[in-house]
Short mmCIF file of C-alpha atoms in Angstrom, two decimals:
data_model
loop_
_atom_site.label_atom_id
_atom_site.label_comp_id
_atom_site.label_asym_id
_atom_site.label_seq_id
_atom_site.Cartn_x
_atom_site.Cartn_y
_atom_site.Cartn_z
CA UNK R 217 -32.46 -34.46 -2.36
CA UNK R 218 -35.92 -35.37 -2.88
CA UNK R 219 -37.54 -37.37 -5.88
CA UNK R 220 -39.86 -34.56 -6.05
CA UNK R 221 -38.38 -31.71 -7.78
CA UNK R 222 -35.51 -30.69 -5.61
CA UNK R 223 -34.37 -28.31 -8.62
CA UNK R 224 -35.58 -24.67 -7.84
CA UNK R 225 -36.02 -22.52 -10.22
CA UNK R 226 -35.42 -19.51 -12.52
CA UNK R 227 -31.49 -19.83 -13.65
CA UNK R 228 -29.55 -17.00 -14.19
CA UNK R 229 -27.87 -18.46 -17.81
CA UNK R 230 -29.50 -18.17 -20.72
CA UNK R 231 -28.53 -21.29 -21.91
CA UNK R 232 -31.66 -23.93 -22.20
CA UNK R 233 -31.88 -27.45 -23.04
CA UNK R 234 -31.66 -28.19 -26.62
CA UNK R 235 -34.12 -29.87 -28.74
CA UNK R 236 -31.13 -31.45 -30.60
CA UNK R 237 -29.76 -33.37 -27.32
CA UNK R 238 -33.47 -34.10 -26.09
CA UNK R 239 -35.69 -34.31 -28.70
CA UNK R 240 -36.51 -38.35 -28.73
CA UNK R 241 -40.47 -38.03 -27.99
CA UNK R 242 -41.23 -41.67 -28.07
CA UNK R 243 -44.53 -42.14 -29.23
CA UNK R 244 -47.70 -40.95 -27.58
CA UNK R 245 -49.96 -44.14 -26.83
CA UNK R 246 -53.07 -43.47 -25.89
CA UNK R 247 -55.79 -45.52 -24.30
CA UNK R 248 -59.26 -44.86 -23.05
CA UNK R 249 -61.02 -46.13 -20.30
CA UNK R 250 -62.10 -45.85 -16.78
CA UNK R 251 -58.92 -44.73 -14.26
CA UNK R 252 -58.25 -45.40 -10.86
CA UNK R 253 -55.93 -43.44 -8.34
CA UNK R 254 -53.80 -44.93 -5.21
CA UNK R 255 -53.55 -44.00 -2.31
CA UNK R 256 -50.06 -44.78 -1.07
CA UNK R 257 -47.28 -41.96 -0.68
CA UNK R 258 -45.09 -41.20 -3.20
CA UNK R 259 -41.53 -41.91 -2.41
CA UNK R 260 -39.82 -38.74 -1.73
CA UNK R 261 -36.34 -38.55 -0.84
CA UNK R 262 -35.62 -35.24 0.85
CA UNK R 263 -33.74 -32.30 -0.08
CA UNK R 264 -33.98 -28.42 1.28
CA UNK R 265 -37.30 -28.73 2.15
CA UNK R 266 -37.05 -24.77 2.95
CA UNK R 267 -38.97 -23.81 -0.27
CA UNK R 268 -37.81 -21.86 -3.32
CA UNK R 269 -36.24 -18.74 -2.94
CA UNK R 270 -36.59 -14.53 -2.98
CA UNK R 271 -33.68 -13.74 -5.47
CA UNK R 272 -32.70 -10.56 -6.83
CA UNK R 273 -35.07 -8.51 -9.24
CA UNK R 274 -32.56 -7.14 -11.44
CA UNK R 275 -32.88 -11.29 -12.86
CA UNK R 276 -35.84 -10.62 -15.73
CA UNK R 277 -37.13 -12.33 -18.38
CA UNK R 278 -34.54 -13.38 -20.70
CA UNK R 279 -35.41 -15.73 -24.27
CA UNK R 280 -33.62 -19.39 -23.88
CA UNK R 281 -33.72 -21.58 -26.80
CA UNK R 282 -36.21 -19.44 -28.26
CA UNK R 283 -38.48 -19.57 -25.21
CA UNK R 284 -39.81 -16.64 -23.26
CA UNK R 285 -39.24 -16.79 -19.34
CA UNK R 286 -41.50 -16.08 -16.66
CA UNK R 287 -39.76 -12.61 -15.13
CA UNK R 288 -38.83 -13.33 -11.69
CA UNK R 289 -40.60 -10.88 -9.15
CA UNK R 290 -38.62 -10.39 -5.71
CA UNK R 291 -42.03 -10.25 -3.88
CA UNK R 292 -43.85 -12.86 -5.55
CA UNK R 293 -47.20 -12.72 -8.13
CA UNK R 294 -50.33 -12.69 -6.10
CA UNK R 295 -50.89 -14.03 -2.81
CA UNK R 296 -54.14 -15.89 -1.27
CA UNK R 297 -54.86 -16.73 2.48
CA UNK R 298 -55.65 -20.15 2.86
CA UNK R 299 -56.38 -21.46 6.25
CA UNK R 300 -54.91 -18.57 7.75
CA UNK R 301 -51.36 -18.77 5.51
CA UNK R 302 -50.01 -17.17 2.92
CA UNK R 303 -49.73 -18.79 -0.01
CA UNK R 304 -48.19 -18.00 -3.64
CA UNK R 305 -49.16 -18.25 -6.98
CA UNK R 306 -48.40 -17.04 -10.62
CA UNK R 307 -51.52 -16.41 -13.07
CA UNK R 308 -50.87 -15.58 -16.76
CA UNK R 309 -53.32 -15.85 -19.69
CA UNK R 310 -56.80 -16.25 -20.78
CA UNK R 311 -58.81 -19.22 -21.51
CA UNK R 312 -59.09 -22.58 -20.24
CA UNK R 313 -57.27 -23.11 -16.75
CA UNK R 314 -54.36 -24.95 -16.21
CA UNK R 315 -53.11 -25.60 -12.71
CA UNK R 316 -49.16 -26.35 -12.38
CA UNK R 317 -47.63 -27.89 -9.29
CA UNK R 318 -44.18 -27.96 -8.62
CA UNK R 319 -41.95 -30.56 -7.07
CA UNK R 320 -40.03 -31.07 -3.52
CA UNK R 321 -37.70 -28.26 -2.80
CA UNK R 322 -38.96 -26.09 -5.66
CA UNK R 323 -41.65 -23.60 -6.66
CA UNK R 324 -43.75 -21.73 -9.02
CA UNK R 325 -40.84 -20.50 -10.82
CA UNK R 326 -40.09 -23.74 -11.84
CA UNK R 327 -42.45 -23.76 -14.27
CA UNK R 328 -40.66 -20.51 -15.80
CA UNK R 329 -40.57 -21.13 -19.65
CA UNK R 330 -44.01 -23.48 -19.56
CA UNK R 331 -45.90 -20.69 -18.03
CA UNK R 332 -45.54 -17.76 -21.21
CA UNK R 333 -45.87 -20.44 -23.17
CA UNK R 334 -48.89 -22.02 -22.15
CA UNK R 335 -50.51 -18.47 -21.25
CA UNK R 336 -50.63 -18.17 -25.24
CA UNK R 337 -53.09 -20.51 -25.61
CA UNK R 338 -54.74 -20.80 -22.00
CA UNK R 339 -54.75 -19.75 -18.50
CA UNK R 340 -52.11 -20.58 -16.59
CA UNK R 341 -51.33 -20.63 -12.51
CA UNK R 342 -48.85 -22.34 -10.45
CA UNK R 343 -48.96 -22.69 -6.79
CA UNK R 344 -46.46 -22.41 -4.27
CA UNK R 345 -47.45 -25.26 -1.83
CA UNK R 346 -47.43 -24.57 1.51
CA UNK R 347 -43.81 -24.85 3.51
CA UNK R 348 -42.23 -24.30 -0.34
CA UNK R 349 -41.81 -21.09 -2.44
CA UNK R 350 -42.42 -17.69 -1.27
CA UNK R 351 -46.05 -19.51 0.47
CA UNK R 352 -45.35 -19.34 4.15
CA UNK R 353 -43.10 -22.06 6.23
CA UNK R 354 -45.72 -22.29 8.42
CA UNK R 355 -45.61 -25.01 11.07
CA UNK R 356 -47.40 -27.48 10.25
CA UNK R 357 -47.97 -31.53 10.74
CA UNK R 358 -46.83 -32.02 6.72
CA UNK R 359 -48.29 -35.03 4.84
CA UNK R 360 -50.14 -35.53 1.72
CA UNK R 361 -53.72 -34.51 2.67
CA UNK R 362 -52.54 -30.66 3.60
CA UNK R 363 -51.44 -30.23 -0.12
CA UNK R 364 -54.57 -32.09 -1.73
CA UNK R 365 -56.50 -30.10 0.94
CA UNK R 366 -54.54 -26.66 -0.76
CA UNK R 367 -55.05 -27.61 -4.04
CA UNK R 368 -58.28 -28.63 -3.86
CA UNK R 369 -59.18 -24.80 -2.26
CA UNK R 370 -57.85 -23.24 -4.48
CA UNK R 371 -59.84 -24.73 -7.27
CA UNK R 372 -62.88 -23.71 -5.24
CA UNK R 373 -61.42 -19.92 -4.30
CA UNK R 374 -59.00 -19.05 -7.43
CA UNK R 375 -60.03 -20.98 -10.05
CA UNK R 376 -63.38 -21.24 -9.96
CA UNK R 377 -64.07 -23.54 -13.32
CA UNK R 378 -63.59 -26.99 -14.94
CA UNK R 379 -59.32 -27.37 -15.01
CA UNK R 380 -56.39 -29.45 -15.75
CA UNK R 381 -54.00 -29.91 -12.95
CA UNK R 382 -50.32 -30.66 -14.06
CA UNK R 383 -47.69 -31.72 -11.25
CA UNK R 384 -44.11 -32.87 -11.66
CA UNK R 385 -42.64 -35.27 -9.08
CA UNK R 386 -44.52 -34.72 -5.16
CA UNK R 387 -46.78 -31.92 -7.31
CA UNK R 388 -47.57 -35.19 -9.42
CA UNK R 389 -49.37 -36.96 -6.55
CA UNK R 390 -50.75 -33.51 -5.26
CA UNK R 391 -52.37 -33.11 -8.32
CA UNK R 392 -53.79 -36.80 -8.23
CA UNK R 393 -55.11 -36.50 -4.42
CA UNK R 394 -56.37 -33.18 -5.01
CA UNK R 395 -58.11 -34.83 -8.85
CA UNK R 396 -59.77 -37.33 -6.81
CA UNK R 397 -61.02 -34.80 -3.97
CA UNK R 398 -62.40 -32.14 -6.76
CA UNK R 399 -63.81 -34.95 -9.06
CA UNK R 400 -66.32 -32.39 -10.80
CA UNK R 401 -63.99 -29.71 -11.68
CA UNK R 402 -60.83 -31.66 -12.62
CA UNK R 403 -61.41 -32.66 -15.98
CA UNK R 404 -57.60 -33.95 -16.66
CA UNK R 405 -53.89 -34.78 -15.06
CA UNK R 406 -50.37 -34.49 -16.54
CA UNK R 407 -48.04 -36.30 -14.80
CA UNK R 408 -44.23 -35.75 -14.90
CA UNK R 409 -42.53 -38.25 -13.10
CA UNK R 410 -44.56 -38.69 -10.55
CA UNK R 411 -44.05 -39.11 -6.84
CA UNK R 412 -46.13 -41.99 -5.44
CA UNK R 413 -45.66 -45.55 -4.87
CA UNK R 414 -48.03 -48.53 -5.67
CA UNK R 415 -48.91 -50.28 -2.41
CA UNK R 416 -47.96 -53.51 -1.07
CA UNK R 417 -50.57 -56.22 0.00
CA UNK R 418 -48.23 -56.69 3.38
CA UNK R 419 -48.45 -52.84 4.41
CA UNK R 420 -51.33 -53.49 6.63
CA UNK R 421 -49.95 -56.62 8.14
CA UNK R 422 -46.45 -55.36 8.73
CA UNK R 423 -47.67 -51.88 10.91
CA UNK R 424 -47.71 -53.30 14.26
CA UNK R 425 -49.52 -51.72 17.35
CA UNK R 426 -47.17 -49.72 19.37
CA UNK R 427 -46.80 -50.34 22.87
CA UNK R 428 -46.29 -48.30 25.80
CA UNK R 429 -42.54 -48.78 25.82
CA UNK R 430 -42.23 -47.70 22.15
CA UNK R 431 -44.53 -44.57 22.97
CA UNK R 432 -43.05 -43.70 26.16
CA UNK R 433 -39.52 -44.10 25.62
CA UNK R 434 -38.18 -45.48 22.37
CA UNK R 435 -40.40 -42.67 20.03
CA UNK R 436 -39.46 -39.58 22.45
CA UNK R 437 -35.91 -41.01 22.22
CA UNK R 438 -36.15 -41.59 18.33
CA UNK R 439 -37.55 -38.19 18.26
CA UNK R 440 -34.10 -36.67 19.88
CA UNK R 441 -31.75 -38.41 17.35
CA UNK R 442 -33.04 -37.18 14.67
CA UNK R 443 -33.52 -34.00 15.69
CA UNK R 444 -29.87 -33.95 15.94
CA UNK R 445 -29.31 -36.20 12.57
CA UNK R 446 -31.79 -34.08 10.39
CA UNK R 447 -30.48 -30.98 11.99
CA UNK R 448 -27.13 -31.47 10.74
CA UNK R 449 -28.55 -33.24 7.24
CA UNK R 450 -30.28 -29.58 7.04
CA UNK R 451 -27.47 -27.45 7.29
CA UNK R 452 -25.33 -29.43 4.60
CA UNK R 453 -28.24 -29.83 2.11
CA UNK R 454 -28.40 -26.48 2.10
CA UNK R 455 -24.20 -25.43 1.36
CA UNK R 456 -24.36 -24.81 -2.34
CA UNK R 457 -21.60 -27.57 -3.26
CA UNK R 458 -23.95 -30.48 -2.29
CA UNK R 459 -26.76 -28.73 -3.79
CA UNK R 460 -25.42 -28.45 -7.60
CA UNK R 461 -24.18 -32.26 -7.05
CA UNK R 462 -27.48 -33.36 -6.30
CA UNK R 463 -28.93 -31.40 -9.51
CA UNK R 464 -26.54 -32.53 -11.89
CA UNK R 465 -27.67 -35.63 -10.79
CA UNK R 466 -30.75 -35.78 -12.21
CA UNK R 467 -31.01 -32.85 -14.61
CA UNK R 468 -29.08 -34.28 -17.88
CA UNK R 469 -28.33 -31.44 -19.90
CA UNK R 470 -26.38 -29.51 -16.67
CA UNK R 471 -26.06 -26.28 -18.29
CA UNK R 472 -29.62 -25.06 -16.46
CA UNK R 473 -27.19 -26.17 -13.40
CA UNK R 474 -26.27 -22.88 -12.69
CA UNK R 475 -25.59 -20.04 -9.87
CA UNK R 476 -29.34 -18.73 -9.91
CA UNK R 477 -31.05 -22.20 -9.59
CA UNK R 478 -28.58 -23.12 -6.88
CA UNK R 479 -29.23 -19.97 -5.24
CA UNK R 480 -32.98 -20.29 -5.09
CA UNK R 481 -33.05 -23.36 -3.06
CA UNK R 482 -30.24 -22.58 -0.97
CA UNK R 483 -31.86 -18.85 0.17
CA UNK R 484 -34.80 -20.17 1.42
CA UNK R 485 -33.01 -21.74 4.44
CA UNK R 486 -32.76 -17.88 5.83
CA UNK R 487 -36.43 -18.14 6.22
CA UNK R 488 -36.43 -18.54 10.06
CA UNK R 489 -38.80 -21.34 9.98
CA UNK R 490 -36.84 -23.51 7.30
CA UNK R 491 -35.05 -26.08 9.62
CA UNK R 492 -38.20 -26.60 11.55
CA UNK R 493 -40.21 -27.19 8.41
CA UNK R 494 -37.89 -29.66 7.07
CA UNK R 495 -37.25 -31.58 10.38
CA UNK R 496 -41.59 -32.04 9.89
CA UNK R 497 -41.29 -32.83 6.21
CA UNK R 498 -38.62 -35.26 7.29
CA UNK R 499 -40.68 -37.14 9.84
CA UNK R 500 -44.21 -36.88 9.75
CA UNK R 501 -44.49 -36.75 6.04
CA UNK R 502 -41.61 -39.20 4.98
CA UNK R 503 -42.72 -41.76 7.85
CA UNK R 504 -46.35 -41.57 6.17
CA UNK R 505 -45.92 -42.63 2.82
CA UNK R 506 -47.33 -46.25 3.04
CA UNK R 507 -51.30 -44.64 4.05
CA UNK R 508 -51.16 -43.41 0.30
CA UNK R 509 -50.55 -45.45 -2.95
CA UNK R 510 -50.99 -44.79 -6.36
CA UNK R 511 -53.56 -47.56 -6.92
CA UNK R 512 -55.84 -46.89 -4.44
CA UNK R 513 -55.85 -43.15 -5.40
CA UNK R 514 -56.40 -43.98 -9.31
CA UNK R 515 -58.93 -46.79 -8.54
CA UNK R 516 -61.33 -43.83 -7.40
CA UNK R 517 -60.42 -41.40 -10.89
CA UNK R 518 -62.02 -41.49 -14.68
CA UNK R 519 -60.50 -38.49 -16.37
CA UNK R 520 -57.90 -38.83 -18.96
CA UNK R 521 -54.39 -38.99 -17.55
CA UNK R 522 -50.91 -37.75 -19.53
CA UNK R 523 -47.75 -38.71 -18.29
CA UNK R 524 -44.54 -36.79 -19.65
CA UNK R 525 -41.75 -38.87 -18.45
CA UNK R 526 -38.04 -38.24 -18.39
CA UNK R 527 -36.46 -41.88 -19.36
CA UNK R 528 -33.20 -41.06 -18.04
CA UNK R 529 -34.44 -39.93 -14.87
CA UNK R 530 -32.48 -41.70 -11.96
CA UNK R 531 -35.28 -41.90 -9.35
CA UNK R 532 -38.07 -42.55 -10.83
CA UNK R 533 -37.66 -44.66 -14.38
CA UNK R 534 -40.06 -45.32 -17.56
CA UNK R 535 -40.92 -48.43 -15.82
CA UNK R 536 -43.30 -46.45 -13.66
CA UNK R 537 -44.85 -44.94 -16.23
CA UNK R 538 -46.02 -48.28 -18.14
CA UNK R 539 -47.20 -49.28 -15.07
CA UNK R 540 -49.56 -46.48 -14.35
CA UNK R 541 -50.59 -46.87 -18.09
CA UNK R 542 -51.46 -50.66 -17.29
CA UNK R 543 -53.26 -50.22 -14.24
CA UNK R 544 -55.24 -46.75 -15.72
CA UNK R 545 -56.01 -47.24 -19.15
CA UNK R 546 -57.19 -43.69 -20.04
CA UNK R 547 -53.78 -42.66 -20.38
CA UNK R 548 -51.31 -41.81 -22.84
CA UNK R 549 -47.54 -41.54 -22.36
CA UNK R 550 -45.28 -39.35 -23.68
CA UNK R 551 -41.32 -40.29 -23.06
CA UNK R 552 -38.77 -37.82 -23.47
CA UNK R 553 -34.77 -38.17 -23.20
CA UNK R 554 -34.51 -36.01 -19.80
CA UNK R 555 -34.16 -36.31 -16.26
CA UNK R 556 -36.41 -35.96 -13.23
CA UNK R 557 -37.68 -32.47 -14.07
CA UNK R 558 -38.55 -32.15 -18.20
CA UNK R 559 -40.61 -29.23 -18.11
CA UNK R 560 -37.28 -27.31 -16.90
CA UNK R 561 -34.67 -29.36 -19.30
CA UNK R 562 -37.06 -30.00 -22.32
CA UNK R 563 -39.40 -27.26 -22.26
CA UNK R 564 -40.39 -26.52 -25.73
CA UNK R 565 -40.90 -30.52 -26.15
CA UNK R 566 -43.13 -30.73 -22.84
CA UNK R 567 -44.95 -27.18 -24.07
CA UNK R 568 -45.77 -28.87 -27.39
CA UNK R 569 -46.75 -32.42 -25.58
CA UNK R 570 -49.08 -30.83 -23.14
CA UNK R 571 -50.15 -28.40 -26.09
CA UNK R 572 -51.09 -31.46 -28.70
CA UNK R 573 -52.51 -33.41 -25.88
CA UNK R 574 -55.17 -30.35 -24.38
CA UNK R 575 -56.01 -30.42 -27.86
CA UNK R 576 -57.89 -33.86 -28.20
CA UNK R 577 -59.84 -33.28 -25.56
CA UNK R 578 -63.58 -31.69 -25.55
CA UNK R 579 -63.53 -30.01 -22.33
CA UNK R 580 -60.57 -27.53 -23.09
CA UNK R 581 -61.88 -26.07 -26.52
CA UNK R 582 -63.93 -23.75 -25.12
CA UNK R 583 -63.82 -22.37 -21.19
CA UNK R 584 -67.31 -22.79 -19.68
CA UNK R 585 -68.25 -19.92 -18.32
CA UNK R 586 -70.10 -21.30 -15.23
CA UNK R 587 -68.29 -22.68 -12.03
CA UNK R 588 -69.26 -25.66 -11.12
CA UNK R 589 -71.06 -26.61 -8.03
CA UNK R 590 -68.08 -27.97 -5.86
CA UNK R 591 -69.55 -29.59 -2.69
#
């Protein structure tokens, strides 16, 4: 599994998280001042990388825990050709623009009882990224720069206005790539435990120059094995056994655990590009990370930063959170008792957090009607 968002979306039970078992908001602690982003990859541990899923249509909107869900559509929202793909998004409301970004391994629907919710108040999308959801597997060379390059269209194309992106996990350093690329029109970030590491000062003394031998032989080699290794690492990521272990893992409350969510990460191995698009995901992206950190992305941001973080999330901790808050200042932090993915276990307290937060600042009380000049 990945520590972006393995968990898919859209369960078939009704039952949701309960405020009772997660409703320990710490404190919000906000500070103000300049922010700085990283540059070094987020750490993402892999998990079926085939996207999210087409499930049956007869699964509609159903209330959970007093929430209204985002009806699943068997072909997808709207579509948009970028760079010659197909990509998918949701769009729902009126009013200032939000931008949500899923997590490894998941996709738009995801974001299934935050989108109605959020739609009340402003206008919502979520984006399939590329090689995930019902976007197109396309074949690709994966890292971080394709996504922040999607993202960062489709603020220009879609969008079209001053936003806030919001990104859980590997859609958490998306949106902070693509925040530092589209510096005019992103005018805030949510972060829900974020992929993305801080970088080491002995990364760029430890990458040694290959030689011949390693290029000629040991890499084509290398190349074969795991072929073979990912291969087989595909095929059982995908049986639906391994897949609810690895959930229940690091969703808490289990009871969103269920058939449907299962389902919509294992179906998207049928697409007939899946194991090719994970074997890339494996490799190029994974072996990639250290060229990105989270400092040297932030250094380069100023716009106020949230961070939502599930404490009892066993990949990525609260520790990570203070330490974003200490190296960006204009943050403020709101801990919840969840697991890797809040928005999907906690919704109603990550609705109200994102909610109060939008609130304080300027730029979202009223949409400007004018798109910025994005050069």
């Amino acid at each position: 599994m990945s520590s972006s968002c393995a968990s898919v979306p859209y369960p078939v039970r009704t039952e949701c998280p309960t405020a009772n078992k997660f409703s320990s908001i710490v404190k919000v602690h906000p500070y103000r001042n300049k922010c700085g982003l990283s540059r070094r990859d987020f750490a993402t541990k892999g998990i079926v990388a085939a996207g999210a899923s087409v499930m049956p249509s007869t699964l509609l909107s159903q209330s959970a825990q007093g929430l209204e869900r985002l009806p699943f559509k068997n072909d997808g929202y709207n579509f948009w050709t970028w760079r010659g793909h197909k990509i998918h998004y949701v769009e729902e409301g009126e009013g200032f623009p939000i931008v949500l970004i899923h997590g490894f391994g998941a996709s738009a629907f995801h974001w299934r009882y935050n989108i109605p919710e959020l739609a009340k108040k402003y206008k919502v999308y979520a984006v399939d990224l590329l090689g995930f959801g019902w976007s197109e597997k396309a074949l690709v060379d994966y890292d971080a720069l394709v996504w922040r390059d999607q993202v960062a269209d489709f603020l220009k194309e879609i969008v079209k206005e001053p936003t806030i992106l919001v990104g859980n996990s590997l859609g958490g350093f998306t949106a902070l790539v693509a925040a530092e690329a589209m510096k005019e029109q992103v005018v805030g970030i949510v972060l829900l435990n974020s992929a993305g590491q801080f970088g080491s000062p002995n990364d760029e003394e430890n990458e040694a120059q290959e030689s011949p031998f390693q290029k000629f032989l040991i890499k084509p080699l290398k190349e074969i094995f795991q072929r073979v290794v990912l291969g087989f690492l595909f095929w059982q990521a995908k049986q639906p056994a391994r897949v609810e272990s690895v959930l229940k893992s690091v969703y808490k409350n289990t009871s969103n655990v269920d058939d449907y969510l299962i389902q919509s990460i294992t179906r998207p191995a049928d697409d007939p590009n899946a194991g090719e698009v994970y074997y890339r995901l494996m490799t190029r992206f994974m072996s990639n990370q250290r060229k990105y950190t989270l400092d040297s992305v932030l250094s380069k941001l100023s716009c106020p930063l949230l961070l939502v973080w599930g404490d009892l999330d066993p990949w990525v901790g609260p520790a990570k959170a203070l330490r974003i808050k200490e190296f960006y200042p204009n943050t403020s932090i709101v801990n919840l008792q969840a697991g890797h993915c809040p928005h999907d276990e906690v919704p109603e307290l990550v609705n109200k957090a994102l909610v109060d937060w939008l609130s304080t600042l300027p730029s979202t009380s009223t949409s400007t009607s004018t798109t910025p000049q994005i050069l």
